[in-house]
mmCIF file of N, CA and C in Angstrom:
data_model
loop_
_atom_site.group_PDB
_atom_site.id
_atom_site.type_symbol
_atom_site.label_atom_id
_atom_site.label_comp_id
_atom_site.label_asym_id
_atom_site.label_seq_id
_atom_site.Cartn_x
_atom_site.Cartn_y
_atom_site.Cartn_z
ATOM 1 N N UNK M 1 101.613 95.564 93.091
ATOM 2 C CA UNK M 1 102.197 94.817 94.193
ATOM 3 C C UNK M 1 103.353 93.990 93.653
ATOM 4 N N UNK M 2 104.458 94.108 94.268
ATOM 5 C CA UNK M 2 105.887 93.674 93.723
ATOM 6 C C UNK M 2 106.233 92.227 94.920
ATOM 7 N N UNK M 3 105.605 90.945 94.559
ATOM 8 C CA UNK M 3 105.781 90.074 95.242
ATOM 9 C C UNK M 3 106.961 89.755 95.789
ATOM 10 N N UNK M 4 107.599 89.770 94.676
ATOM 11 C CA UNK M 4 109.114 89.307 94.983
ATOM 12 C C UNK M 4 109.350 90.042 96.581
ATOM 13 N N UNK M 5 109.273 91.636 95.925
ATOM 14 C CA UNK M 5 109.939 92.063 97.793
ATOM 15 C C UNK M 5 109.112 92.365 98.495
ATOM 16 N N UNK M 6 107.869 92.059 98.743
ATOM 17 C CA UNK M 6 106.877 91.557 99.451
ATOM 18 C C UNK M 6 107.377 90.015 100.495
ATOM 19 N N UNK M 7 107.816 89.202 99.509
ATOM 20 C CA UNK M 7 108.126 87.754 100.173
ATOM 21 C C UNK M 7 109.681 88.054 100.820
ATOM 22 N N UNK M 8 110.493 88.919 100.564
ATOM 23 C CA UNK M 8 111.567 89.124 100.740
ATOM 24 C C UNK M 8 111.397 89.973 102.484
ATOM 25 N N UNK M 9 110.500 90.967 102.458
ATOM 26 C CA UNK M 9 110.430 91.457 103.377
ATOM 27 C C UNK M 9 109.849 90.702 104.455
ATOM 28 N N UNK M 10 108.829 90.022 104.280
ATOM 29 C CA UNK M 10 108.278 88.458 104.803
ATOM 30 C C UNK M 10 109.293 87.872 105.509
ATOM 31 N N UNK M 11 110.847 87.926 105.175
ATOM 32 C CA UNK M 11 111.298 86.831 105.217
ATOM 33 C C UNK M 11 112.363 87.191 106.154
ATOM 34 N N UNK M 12 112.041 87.703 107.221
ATOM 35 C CA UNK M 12 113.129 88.104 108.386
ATOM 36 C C UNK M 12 111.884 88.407 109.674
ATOM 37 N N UNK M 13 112.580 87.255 110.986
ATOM 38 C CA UNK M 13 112.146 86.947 111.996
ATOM 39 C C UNK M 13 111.462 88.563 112.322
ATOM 40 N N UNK M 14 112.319 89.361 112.728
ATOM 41 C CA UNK M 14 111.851 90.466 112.952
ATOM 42 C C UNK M 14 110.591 91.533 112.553
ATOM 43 N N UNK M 15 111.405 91.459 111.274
ATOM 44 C CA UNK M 15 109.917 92.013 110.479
ATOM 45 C C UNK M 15 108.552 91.515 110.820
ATOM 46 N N UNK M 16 108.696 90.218 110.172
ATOM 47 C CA UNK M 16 107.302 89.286 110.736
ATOM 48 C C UNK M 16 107.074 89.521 112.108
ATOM 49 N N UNK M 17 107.192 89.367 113.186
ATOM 50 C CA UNK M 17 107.398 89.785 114.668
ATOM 51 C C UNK M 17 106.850 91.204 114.943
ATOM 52 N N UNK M 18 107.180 92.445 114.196
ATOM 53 C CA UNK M 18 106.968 93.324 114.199
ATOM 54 C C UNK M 18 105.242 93.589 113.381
ATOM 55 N N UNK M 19 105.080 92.716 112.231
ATOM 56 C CA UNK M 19 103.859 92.943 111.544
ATOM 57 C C UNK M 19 103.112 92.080 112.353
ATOM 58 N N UNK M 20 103.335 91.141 113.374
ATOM 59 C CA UNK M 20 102.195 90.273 114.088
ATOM 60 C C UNK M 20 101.674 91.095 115.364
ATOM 61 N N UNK M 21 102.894 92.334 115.767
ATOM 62 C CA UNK M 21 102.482 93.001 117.130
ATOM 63 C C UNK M 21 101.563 94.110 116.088
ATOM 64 N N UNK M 22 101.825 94.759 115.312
ATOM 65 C CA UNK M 22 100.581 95.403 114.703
ATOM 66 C C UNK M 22 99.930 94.921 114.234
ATOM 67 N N UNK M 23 99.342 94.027 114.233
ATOM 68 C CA UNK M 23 98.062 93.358 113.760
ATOM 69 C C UNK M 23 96.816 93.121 115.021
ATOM 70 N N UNK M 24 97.923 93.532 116.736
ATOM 71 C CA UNK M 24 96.705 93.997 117.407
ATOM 72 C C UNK M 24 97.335 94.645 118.409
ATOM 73 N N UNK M 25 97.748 95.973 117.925
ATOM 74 C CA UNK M 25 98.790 96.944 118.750
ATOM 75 C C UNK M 25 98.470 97.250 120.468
ATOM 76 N N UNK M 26 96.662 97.145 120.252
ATOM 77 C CA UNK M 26 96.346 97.411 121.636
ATOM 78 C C UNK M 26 96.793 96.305 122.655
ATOM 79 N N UNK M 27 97.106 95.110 122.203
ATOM 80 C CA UNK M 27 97.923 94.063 123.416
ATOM 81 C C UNK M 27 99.058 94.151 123.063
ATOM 82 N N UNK M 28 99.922 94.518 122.372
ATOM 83 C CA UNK M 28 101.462 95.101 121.430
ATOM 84 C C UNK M 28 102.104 95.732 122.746
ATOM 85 N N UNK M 29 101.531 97.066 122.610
ATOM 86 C CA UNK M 29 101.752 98.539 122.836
ATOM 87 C C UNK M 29 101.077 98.881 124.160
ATOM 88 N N UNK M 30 100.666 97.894 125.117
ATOM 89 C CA UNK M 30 99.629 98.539 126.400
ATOM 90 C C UNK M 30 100.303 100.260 126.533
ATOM 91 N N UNK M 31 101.737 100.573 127.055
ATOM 92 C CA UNK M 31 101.863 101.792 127.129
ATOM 93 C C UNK M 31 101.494 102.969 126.357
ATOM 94 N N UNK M 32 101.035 102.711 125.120
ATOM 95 C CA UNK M 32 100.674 103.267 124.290
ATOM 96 C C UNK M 32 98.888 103.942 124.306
ATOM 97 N N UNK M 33 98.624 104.936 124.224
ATOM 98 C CA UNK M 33 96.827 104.599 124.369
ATOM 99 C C UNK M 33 95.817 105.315 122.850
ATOM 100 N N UNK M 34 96.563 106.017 121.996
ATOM 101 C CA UNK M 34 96.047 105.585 120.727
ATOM 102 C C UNK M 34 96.150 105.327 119.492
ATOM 103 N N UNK M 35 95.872 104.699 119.194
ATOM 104 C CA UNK M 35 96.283 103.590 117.959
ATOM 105 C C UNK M 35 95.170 104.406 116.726
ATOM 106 N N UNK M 36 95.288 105.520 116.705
ATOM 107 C CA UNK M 36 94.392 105.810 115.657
ATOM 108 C C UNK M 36 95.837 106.120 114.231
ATOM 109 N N UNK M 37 96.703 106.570 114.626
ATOM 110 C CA UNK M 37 97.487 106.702 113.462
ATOM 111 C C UNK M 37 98.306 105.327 113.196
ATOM 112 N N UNK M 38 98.124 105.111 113.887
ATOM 113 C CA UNK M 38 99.405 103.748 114.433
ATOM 114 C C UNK M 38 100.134 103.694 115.355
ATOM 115 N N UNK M 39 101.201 102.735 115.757
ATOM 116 C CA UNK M 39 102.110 102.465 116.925
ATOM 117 C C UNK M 39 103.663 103.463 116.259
ATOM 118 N N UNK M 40 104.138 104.349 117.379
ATOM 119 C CA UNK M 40 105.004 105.074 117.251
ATOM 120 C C UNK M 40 105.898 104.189 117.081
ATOM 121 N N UNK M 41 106.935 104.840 116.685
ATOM 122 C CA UNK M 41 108.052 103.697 116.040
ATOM 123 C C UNK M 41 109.036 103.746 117.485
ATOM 124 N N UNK M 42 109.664 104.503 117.995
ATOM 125 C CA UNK M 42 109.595 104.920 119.380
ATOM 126 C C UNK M 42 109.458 103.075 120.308
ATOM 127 N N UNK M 43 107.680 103.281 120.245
ATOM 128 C CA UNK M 43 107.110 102.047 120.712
ATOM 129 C C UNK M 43 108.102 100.494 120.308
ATOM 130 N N UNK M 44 107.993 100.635 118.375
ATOM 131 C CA UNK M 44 108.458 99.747 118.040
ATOM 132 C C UNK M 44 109.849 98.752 118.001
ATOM 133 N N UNK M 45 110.906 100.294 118.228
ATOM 134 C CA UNK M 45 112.065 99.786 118.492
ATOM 135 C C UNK M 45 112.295 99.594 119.897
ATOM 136 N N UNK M 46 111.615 100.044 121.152
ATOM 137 C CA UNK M 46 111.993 99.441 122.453
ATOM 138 C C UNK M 46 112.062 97.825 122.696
ATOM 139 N N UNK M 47 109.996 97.082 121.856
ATOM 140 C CA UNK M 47 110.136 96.527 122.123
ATOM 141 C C UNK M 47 111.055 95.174 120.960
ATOM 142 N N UNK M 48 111.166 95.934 120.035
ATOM 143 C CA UNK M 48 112.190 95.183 119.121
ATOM 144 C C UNK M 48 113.672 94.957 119.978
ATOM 145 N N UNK M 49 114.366 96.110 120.441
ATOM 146 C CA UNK M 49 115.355 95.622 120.924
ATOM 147 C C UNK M 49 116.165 95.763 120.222
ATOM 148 N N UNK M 50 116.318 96.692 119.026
ATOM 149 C CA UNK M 50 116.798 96.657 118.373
ATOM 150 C C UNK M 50 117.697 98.641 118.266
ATOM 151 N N UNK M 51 118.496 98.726 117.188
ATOM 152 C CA UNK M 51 119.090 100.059 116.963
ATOM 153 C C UNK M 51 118.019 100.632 116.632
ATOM 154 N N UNK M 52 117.508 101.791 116.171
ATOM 155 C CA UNK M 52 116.898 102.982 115.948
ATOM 156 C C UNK M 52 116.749 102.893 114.576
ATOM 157 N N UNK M 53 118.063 102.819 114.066
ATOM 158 C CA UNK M 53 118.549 102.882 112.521
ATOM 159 C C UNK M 53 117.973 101.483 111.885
ATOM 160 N N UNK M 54 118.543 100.164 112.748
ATOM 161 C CA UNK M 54 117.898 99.208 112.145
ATOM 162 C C UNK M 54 116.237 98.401 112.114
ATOM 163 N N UNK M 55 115.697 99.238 113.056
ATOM 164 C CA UNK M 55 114.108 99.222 113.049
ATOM 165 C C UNK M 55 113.551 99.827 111.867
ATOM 166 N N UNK M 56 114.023 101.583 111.753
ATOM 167 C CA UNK M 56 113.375 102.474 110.704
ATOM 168 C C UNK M 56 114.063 101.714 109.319
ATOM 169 N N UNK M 57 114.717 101.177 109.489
ATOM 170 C CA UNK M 57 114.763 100.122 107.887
ATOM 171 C C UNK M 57 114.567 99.025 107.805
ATOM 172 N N UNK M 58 113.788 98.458 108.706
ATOM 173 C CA UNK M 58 113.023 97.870 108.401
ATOM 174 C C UNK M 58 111.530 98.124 107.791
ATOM 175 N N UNK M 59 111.200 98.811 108.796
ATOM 176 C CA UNK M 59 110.140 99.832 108.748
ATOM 177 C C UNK M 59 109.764 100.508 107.421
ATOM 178 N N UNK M 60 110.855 101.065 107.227
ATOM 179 C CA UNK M 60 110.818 101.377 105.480
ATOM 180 C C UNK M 60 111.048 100.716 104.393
ATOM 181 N N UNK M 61 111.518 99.464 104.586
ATOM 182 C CA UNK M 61 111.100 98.338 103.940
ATOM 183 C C UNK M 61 109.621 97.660 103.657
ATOM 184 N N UNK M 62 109.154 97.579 104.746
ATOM 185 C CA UNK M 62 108.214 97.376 104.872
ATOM 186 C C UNK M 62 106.902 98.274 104.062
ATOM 187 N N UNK M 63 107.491 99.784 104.302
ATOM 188 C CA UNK M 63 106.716 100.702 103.932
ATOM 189 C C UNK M 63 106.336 101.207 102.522
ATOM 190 N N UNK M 64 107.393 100.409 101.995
ATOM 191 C CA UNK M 64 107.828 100.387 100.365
ATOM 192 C C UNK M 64 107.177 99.486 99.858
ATOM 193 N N UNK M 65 107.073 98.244 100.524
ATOM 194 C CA UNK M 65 106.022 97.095 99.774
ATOM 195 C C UNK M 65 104.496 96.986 99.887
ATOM 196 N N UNK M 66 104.560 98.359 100.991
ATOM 197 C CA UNK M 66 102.576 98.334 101.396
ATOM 198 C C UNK M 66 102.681 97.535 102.341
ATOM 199 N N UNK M 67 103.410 96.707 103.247
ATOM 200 C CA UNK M 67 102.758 96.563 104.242
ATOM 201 C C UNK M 67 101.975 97.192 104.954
ATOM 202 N N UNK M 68 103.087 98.472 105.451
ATOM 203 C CA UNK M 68 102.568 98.913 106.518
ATOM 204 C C UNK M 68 101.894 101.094 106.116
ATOM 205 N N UNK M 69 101.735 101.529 106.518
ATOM 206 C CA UNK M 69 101.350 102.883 106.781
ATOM 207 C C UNK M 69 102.003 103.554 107.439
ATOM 208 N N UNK M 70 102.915 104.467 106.884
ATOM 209 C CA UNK M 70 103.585 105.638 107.800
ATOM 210 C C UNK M 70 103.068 106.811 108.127
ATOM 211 N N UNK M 71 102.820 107.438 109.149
ATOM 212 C CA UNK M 71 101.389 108.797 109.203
ATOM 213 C C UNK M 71 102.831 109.675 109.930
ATOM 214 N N UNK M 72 103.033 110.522 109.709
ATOM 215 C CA UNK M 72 103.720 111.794 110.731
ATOM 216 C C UNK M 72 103.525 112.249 111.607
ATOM 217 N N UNK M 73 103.858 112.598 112.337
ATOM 218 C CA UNK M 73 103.212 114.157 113.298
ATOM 219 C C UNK M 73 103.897 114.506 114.182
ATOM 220 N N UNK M 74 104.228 115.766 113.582
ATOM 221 C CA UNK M 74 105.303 116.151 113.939
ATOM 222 C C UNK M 74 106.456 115.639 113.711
ATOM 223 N N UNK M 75 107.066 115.862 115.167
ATOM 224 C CA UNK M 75 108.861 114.625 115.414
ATOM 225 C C UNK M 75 108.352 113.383 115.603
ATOM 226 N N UNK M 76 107.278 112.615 115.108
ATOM 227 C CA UNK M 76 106.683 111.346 115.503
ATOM 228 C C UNK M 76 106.527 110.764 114.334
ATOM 229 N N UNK M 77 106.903 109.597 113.686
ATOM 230 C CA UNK M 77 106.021 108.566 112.767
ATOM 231 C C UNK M 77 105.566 107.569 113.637
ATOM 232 N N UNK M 78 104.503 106.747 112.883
ATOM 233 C CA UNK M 78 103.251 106.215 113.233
ATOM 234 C C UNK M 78 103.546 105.533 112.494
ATOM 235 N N UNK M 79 103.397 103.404 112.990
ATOM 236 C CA UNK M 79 103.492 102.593 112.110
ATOM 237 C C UNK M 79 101.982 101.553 111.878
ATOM 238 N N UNK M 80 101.192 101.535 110.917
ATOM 239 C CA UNK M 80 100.470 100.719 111.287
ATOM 240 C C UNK M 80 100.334 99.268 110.168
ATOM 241 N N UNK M 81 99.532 98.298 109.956
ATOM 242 C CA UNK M 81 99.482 97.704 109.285
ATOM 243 C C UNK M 81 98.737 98.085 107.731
ATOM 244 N N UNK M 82 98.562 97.969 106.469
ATOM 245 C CA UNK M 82 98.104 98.316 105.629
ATOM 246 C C UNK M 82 97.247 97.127 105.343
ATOM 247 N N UNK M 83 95.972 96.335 105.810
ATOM 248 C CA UNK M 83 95.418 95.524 106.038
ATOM 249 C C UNK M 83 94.888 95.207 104.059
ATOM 250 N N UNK M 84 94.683 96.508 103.229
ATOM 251 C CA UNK M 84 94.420 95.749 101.918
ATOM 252 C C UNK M 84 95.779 95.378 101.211
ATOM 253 N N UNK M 85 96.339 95.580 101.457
ATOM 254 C CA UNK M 85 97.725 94.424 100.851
ATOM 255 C C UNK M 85 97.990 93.014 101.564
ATOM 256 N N UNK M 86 97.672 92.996 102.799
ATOM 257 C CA UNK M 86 97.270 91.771 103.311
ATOM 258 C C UNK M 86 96.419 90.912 102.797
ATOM 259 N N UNK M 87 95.316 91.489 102.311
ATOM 260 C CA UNK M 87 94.227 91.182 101.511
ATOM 261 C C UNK M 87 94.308 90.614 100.007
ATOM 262 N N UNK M 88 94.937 91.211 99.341
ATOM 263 C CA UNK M 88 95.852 90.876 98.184
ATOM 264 C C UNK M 88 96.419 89.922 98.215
ATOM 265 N N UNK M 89 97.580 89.685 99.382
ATOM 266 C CA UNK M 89 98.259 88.793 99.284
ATOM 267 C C UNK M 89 97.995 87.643 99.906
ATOM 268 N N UNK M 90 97.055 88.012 100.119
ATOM 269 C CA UNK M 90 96.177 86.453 100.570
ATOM 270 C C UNK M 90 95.291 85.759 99.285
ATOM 271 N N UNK M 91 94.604 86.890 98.433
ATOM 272 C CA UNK M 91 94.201 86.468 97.134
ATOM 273 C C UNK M 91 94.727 85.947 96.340
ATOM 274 N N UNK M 92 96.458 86.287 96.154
ATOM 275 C CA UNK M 92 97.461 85.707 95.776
ATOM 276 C C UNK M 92 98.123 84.692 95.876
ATOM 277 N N UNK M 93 97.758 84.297 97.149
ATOM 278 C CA UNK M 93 98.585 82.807 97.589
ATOM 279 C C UNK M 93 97.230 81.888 97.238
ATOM 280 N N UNK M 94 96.708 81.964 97.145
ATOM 281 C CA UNK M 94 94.785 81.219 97.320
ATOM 282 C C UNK M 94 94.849 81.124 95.681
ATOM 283 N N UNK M 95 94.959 82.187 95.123
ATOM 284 C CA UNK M 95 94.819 81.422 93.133
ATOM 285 C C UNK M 95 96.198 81.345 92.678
ATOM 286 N N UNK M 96 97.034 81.666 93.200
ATOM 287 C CA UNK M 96 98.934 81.303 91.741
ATOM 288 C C UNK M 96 99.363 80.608 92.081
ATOM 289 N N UNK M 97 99.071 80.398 94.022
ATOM 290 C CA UNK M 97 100.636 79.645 94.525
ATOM 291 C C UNK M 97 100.222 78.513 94.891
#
């Protein structure tokens, strides 16, 4: 686990915003109905509001530090939270910091 860009990725309104609606996609995402791979990214940039381009890099930012879980299928990625790096980095702030 590479803290540095862990805290870096942390550190934009959006992102955070985006990791708090997956943390309970089913009130996130009502249009959505299953959350077994994760929230389509699709989902994520409507309600971001954002470009296409600048969601999926976030997204892959994100995806690089373990936040989150990217699943495929098909023409579809799937974003979800990666809840044991959460876990970690909660162990982390609790004994170094």
């Amino acid at each position: 686990m590479d803290q540095l860009e862990i805290f870096k990725a942390l550190s934009n309104k959006t992102r955070l915003q985006i990791l708090q609606w997956l943390k309970e996609p089913e009130k996130s995402f009502p249009e959505q109905t299953n959350f077994e791979a994760g929230v389509c990214v699709g989902q994520i940039q409507q309600k971001a509001g954002l470009t296409q381009s600048t969601v999926s890099e976030y997204l892959s930012l994100m995806q690089r530090t373990g936040l989150v879980i990217a699943t495929r299928q098909g023409q579809w990625t799937y974003y979800k939270r990666n809840e044991e790096t959460f876990a970690m980095l909660s162990k982390l702030i609790e004994s170094e910091l």
